[in-house]
């Protein structure tokens, strides 16, 4: 590659044809799981108002503070800067759309699913990109623990259909609701106060800004302190405790395996009650979850909608594809031409597209050979490389006589047929080679 070549932006990558079978599998299976469950597909814009994420994910969250990609421009009158951002996650935009499109007047809950790209200005590393792709689902307008278990069940079914469920583990925790939160914050602050001076800088900030985040600190010293810290479970109200227990009982009933992780908290401010993450069970260091979610009961109201409960989850496509590859799970097969049209000489070349066009109309999967390949040898070599089982050859003689040669690429057997017979004969040959 020459030095002058422009490369993709840092942390961004291309989805190439050779990988597309995995992408297609992921998107297809996720759509099937969601659609069978009655989820409607929603696509919200990549660009949203910055305030949406300040009010949902949280002003002090890492994502809003450090990771937003800005899309700014001057207003028409050049008086002010319009500050939009690329969406860093899916839930906030969907809740905005739910409210804006009056979905509260539909029968509740409203179940929605999405697939798309998201952007976070993170330090790129394995499994962490600045543009990444998520597949997610939301149930908006239901506060029952049945929805909590149902979302986890669907997430599990998705993994099951991909062939990954026995290799992954679901970690679950509860972080209580807005009534439990002051009690939890106060007691964690009391516990950490005597150690404040020794805490690493990150943890000191978390102590001030969002003490719950200290719970999933990777710092060994903080982790040691956490061993003696008060447990959220012991500080929950009776109701919060009950609903968590009910969800776990439903999962037990479904025989879906999970582990309770009392230190699991997530990066967004909007979560209440249950939170969960899914990771490879062999990934003991909890480096890279493949998906996660939780309940967000205050978010709809916070964004100007009714006071209703909701829950959702999202999977990271890149990380799941890595898993599919490492566990040697087969990708979807992408449709390819089964027949190539070889053309030799000017007359044949002239007829080529016309023949392909007519045959395509009869659903024959045939494509022309493009580019500078004139000889029969080089064109046959090309067909071989593409693994197409049949070639149709039209040379000067065939073009004049109105015939074509059908060649079985496997055994080299050839048959000359009239143009009029070509469709039927090709259909027969395809039936034989594809059976
Ligand atoms: P989150 O929206 O942070 O709950 O993330 C949900 C899932 O999206 C994670 O479990 C990851 O699989 C994936 N994910 C989040 N951030 C990134 C990123 N920067 N690069 C790749 N995947 C990501």
PDB file of N, CA and C in Angstrom, residues 51-106:
ATOM      1  N   UNK A  51     -28.361  16.489  24.344  1.00  0.00           N
ATOM      2  CA  UNK A  51     -29.090  16.475  25.624  1.00  0.00           C
ATOM      3  C   UNK A  51     -29.757  15.140  25.906  1.00  0.00           C
ATOM      4  N   UNK A  52     -30.130  14.451  24.842  1.00  0.00           N
ATOM      5  CA  UNK A  52     -30.787  13.149  25.031  1.00  0.00           C
ATOM      6  C   UNK A  52     -29.908  12.234  25.879  1.00  0.00           C
ATOM      7  N   UNK A  53     -28.627  12.231  25.601  1.00  0.00           N
ATOM      8  CA  UNK A  53     -27.729  11.321  26.322  1.00  0.00           C
ATOM      9  C   UNK A  53     -27.303  11.900  27.672  1.00  0.00           C
ATOM     10  N   UNK A  54     -27.270  13.234  27.760  1.00  0.00           N
ATOM     11  CA  UNK A  54     -26.959  13.847  29.057  1.00  0.00           C
ATOM     12  C   UNK A  54     -28.059  13.480  30.046  1.00  0.00           C
ATOM     13  N   UNK A  55     -29.315  13.519  29.564  1.00  0.00           N
ATOM     14  CA  UNK A  55     -30.433  13.246  30.456  1.00  0.00           C
ATOM     15  C   UNK A  55     -30.702  11.754  30.674  1.00  0.00           C
ATOM     16  N   UNK A  56     -30.112  10.896  29.883  1.00  0.00           N
ATOM     17  CA  UNK A  56     -30.403   9.461  30.032  1.00  0.00           C
ATOM     18  C   UNK A  56     -29.183   8.704  30.556  1.00  0.00           C
ATOM     19  N   UNK A  57     -28.148   8.658  29.738  1.00  0.00           N
ATOM     20  CA  UNK A  57     -26.939   7.917  30.138  1.00  0.00           C
ATOM     21  C   UNK A  57     -26.286   8.610  31.337  1.00  0.00           C
ATOM     22  N   UNK A  58     -26.408   9.949  31.395  1.00  0.00           N
ATOM     23  CA  UNK A  58     -25.909  10.677  32.560  1.00  0.00           C
ATOM     24  C   UNK A  58     -24.782  11.624  32.229  1.00  0.00           C
ATOM     25  N   UNK A  59     -24.895  12.853  32.766  1.00  0.00           N
ATOM     26  CA  UNK A  59     -23.912  13.902  32.504  1.00  0.00           C
ATOM     27  C   UNK A  59     -22.506  13.489  32.950  1.00  0.00           C
ATOM     28  N   UNK A  60     -22.468  12.748  34.064  1.00  0.00           N
ATOM     29  CA  UNK A  60     -21.155  12.423  34.625  1.00  0.00           C
ATOM     30  C   UNK A  60     -20.648  11.045  34.190  1.00  0.00           C
ATOM     31  N   UNK A  61     -21.438  10.357  33.379  1.00  0.00           N
ATOM     32  CA  UNK A  61     -21.009   9.024  32.950  1.00  0.00           C
ATOM     33  C   UNK A  61     -19.808   9.159  32.012  1.00  0.00           C
ATOM     34  N   UNK A  62     -19.014   8.101  31.984  1.00  0.00           N
ATOM     35  CA  UNK A  62     -17.834   8.061  31.113  1.00  0.00           C
ATOM     36  C   UNK A  62     -18.239   8.305  29.662  1.00  0.00           C
ATOM     37  N   UNK A  63     -19.337   7.677  29.267  1.00  0.00           N
ATOM     38  CA  UNK A  63     -19.753   7.744  27.859  1.00  0.00           C
ATOM     39  C   UNK A  63     -20.047   9.188  27.447  1.00  0.00           C
ATOM     40  N   UNK A  64     -20.803   9.920  28.276  1.00  0.00           N
ATOM     41  CA  UNK A  64     -21.154  11.295  27.915  1.00  0.00           C
ATOM     42  C   UNK A  64     -19.959  12.226  28.119  1.00  0.00           C
ATOM     43  N   UNK A  65     -19.213  11.985  29.170  1.00  0.00           N
ATOM     44  CA  UNK A  65     -18.099  12.859  29.517  1.00  0.00           C
ATOM     45  C   UNK A  65     -16.937  12.785  28.554  1.00  0.00           C
ATOM     46  N   UNK A  66     -16.624  11.545  28.139  1.00  0.00           N
ATOM     47  CA  UNK A  66     -15.381  11.396  27.374  1.00  0.00           C
ATOM     48  C   UNK A  66     -15.564  10.773  26.002  1.00  0.00           C
ATOM     49  N   UNK A  67     -16.704  10.125  25.751  1.00  0.00           N
ATOM     50  CA  UNK A  67     -16.725   9.247  24.584  1.00  0.00           C
ATOM     51  C   UNK A  67     -17.660   9.653  23.457  1.00  0.00           C
ATOM     52  N   UNK A  68     -18.338  10.793  23.591  1.00  0.00           N
ATOM     53  CA  UNK A  68     -19.276  11.166  22.529  1.00  0.00           C
ATOM     54  C   UNK A  68     -18.540  11.692  21.301  1.00  0.00           C
ATOM     55  N   UNK A  69     -19.007  11.312  20.126  1.00  0.00           N
ATOM     56  CA  UNK A  69     -18.531  11.875  18.864  1.00  0.00           C
ATOM     57  C   UNK A  69     -19.441  13.046  18.519  1.00  0.00           C
ATOM     58  N   UNK A  70     -18.902  14.224  18.440  1.00  0.00           N
ATOM     59  CA  UNK A  70     -19.730  15.399  18.166  1.00  0.00           C
ATOM     60  C   UNK A  70     -20.026  15.565  16.681  1.00  0.00           C
ATOM     61  N   UNK A  71     -21.213  16.057  16.380  1.00  0.00           N
ATOM     62  CA  UNK A  71     -21.573  16.429  15.004  1.00  0.00           C
ATOM     63  C   UNK A  71     -22.088  17.857  15.116  1.00  0.00           C
ATOM     64  N   UNK A  72     -21.169  18.806  15.041  1.00  0.00           N
ATOM     65  CA  UNK A  72     -21.593  20.195  15.287  1.00  0.00           C
ATOM     66  C   UNK A  72     -21.636  20.993  13.990  1.00  0.00           C
ATOM     67  N   UNK A  73     -22.520  21.975  13.973  1.00  0.00           N
ATOM     68  CA  UNK A  73     -22.570  22.888  12.829  1.00  0.00           C
ATOM     69  C   UNK A  73     -23.158  24.213  13.306  1.00  0.00           C
ATOM     70  N   UNK A  74     -22.964  25.251  12.508  1.00  0.00           N
ATOM     71  CA  UNK A  74     -23.528  26.548  12.871  1.00  0.00           C
ATOM     72  C   UNK A  74     -24.996  26.604  12.463  1.00  0.00           C
ATOM     73  N   UNK A  75     -25.821  27.284  13.263  1.00  0.00           N
ATOM     74  CA  UNK A  75     -27.220  27.451  12.889  1.00  0.00           C
ATOM     75  C   UNK A  75     -27.297  28.326  11.629  1.00  0.00           C
ATOM     76  N   UNK A  76     -28.470  28.315  10.976  1.00  0.00           N
ATOM     77  CA  UNK A  76     -28.638  29.058   9.707  1.00  0.00           C
ATOM     78  C   UNK A  76     -28.187  30.519   9.854  1.00  0.00           C
ATOM     79  N   UNK A  77     -28.585  31.126  10.999  1.00  0.00           N
ATOM     80  CA  UNK A  77     -28.223  32.537  11.193  1.00  0.00           C
ATOM     81  C   UNK A  77     -26.798  32.714  11.723  1.00  0.00           C
ATOM     82  N   UNK A  78     -26.094  31.628  11.818  1.00  0.00           N
ATOM     83  CA  UNK A  78     -24.700  31.607  12.276  1.00  0.00           C
ATOM     84  C   UNK A  78     -24.549  32.144  13.701  1.00  0.00           C
ATOM     85  N   UNK A  79     -25.639  32.157  14.443  1.00  0.00           N
ATOM     86  CA  UNK A  79     -25.617  32.726  15.794  1.00  0.00           C
ATOM     87  C   UNK A  79     -25.202  31.696  16.841  1.00  0.00           C
ATOM     88  N   UNK A  80     -25.647  30.459  16.618  1.00  0.00           N
ATOM     89  CA  UNK A  80     -25.280  29.474  17.646  1.00  0.00           C
ATOM     90  C   UNK A  80     -24.784  28.157  17.026  1.00  0.00           C
ATOM     91  N   UNK A  81     -24.112  27.391  17.884  1.00  0.00           N
ATOM     92  CA  UNK A  81     -23.603  26.101  17.411  1.00  0.00           C
ATOM     93  C   UNK A  81     -24.652  25.047  17.750  1.00  0.00           C
ATOM     94  N   UNK A  82     -25.065  24.288  16.728  1.00  0.00           N
ATOM     95  CA  UNK A  82     -26.007  23.199  16.985  1.00  0.00           C
ATOM     96  C   UNK A  82     -25.177  21.980  17.342  1.00  0.00           C
ATOM     97  N   UNK A  83     -25.451  21.437  18.504  1.00  0.00           N
ATOM     98  CA  UNK A  83     -24.584  20.387  19.006  1.00  0.00           C
ATOM     99  C   UNK A  83     -25.301  19.043  19.013  1.00  0.00           C
ATOM    100  N   UNK A  84     -25.069  18.288  17.966  1.00  0.00           N
ATOM    101  CA  UNK A  84     -25.595  16.930  17.907  1.00  0.00           C
ATOM    102  C   UNK A  84     -24.453  15.942  18.115  1.00  0.00           C
ATOM    103  N   UNK A  85     -24.826  14.701  18.369  1.00  0.00           N
ATOM    104  CA  UNK A  85     -23.780  13.694  18.573  1.00  0.00           C
ATOM    105  C   UNK A  85     -24.167  12.414  17.846  1.00  0.00           C
ATOM    106  N   UNK A  86     -23.166  11.561  17.589  1.00  0.00           N
ATOM    107  CA  UNK A  86     -23.450  10.225  17.076  1.00  0.00           C
ATOM    108  C   UNK A  86     -23.892   9.381  18.265  1.00  0.00           C
ATOM    109  N   UNK A  87     -24.943   8.620  18.097  1.00  0.00           N
ATOM    110  CA  UNK A  87     -25.491   7.872  19.240  1.00  0.00           C
ATOM    111  C   UNK A  87     -24.467   6.885  19.814  1.00  0.00           C
ATOM    112  N   UNK A  88     -24.268   6.909  21.136  1.00  0.00           N
ATOM    113  CA  UNK A  88     -23.332   5.954  21.728  1.00  0.00           C
ATOM    114  C   UNK A  88     -24.029   4.664  22.168  1.00  0.00           C
ATOM    115  N   UNK A  89     -25.358   4.663  22.180  1.00  0.00           N
ATOM    116  CA  UNK A  89     -26.116   3.472  22.602  1.00  0.00           C
ATOM    117  C   UNK A  89     -27.543   3.610  22.065  1.00  0.00           C
ATOM    118  N   UNK A  90     -28.344   2.546  22.179  1.00  0.00           N
ATOM    119  CA  UNK A  90     -29.628   2.529  21.485  1.00  0.00           C
ATOM    120  C   UNK A  90     -30.850   2.917  22.302  1.00  0.00           C
ATOM    121  N   UNK A  91     -30.817   2.645  23.601  1.00  0.00           N
ATOM    122  CA  UNK A  91     -32.044   2.774  24.392  1.00  0.00           C
ATOM    123  C   UNK A  91     -32.592   4.200  24.421  1.00  0.00           C
ATOM    124  N   UNK A  92     -31.715   5.180  24.630  1.00  0.00           N
ATOM    125  CA  UNK A  92     -32.189   6.563  24.776  1.00  0.00           C
ATOM    126  C   UNK A  92     -32.944   7.018  23.531  1.00  0.00           C
ATOM    127  N   UNK A  93     -32.403   6.726  22.354  1.00  0.00           N
ATOM    128  CA  UNK A  93     -33.045   7.136  21.105  1.00  0.00           C
ATOM    129  C   UNK A  93     -34.395   6.452  20.930  1.00  0.00           C
ATOM    130  N   UNK A  94     -34.467   5.207  21.357  1.00  0.00           N
ATOM    131  CA  UNK A  94     -35.733   4.472  21.205  1.00  0.00           C
ATOM    132  C   UNK A  94     -36.785   5.030  22.155  1.00  0.00           C
ATOM    133  N   UNK A  95     -36.380   5.363  23.365  1.00  0.00           N
ATOM    134  CA  UNK A  95     -37.335   5.959  24.312  1.00  0.00           C
ATOM    135  C   UNK A  95     -37.773   7.336  23.786  1.00  0.00           C
ATOM    136  N   UNK A  96     -36.828   8.098  23.237  1.00  0.00           N
ATOM    137  CA  UNK A  96     -37.197   9.379  22.633  1.00  0.00           C
ATOM    138  C   UNK A  96     -38.242   9.172  21.548  1.00  0.00           C
ATOM    139  N   UNK A  97     -38.024   8.162  20.715  1.00  0.00           N
ATOM    140  CA  UNK A  97     -38.943   7.889  19.612  1.00  0.00           C
ATOM    141  C   UNK A  97     -40.302   7.404  20.143  1.00  0.00           C
ATOM    142  N   UNK A  98     -40.267   6.585  21.174  1.00  0.00           N
ATOM    143  CA  UNK A  98     -41.514   6.086  21.806  1.00  0.00           C
ATOM    144  C   UNK A  98     -42.380   7.271  22.232  1.00  0.00           C
ATOM    145  N   UNK A  99     -41.741   8.249  22.880  1.00  0.00           N
ATOM    146  CA  UNK A  99     -42.495   9.415  23.374  1.00  0.00           C
ATOM    147  C   UNK A  99     -42.927  10.287  22.194  1.00  0.00           C
ATOM    148  N   UNK A 100     -41.959  10.580  21.313  1.00  0.00           N
ATOM    149  CA  UNK A 100     -42.232  11.503  20.203  1.00  0.00           C
ATOM    150  C   UNK A 100     -43.322  10.971  19.273  1.00  0.00           C
ATOM    151  N   UNK A 101     -43.380   9.663  19.100  1.00  0.00           N
ATOM    152  CA  UNK A 101     -44.358   9.075  18.185  1.00  0.00           C
ATOM    153  C   UNK A 101     -45.625   8.593  18.891  1.00  0.00           C
ATOM    154  N   UNK A 102     -45.806   9.027  20.130  1.00  0.00           N
ATOM    155  CA  UNK A 102     -47.037   8.720  20.867  1.00  0.00           C
ATOM    156  C   UNK A 102     -47.283   7.237  21.073  1.00  0.00           C
ATOM    157  N   UNK A 103     -46.217   6.445  21.232  1.00  0.00           N
ATOM    158  CA  UNK A 103     -46.419   4.997  21.357  1.00  0.00           C
ATOM    159  C   UNK A 103     -47.087   4.621  22.672  1.00  0.00           C
ATOM    160  N   UNK A 104     -47.154   5.608  23.604  1.00  0.00           N
ATOM    161  CA  UNK A 104     -47.835   5.311  24.871  1.00  0.00           C
ATOM    162  C   UNK A 104     -49.332   5.069  24.667  1.00  0.00           C
ATOM    163  N   UNK A 105     -49.859   5.504  23.498  1.00  0.00           N
ATOM    164  CA  UNK A 105     -51.282   5.274  23.262  1.00  0.00           C
ATOM    165  C   UNK A 105     -51.534   3.916  22.593  1.00  0.00           C
ATOM    166  N   UNK A 106     -50.468   3.218  22.248  1.00  0.00           N
ATOM    167  CA  UNK A 106     -50.644   1.849  21.721  1.00  0.00           C
ATOM    168  C   UNK A 106     -50.838   0.897  22.895  1.00  0.00           C
TER     169      UNK A 106
END
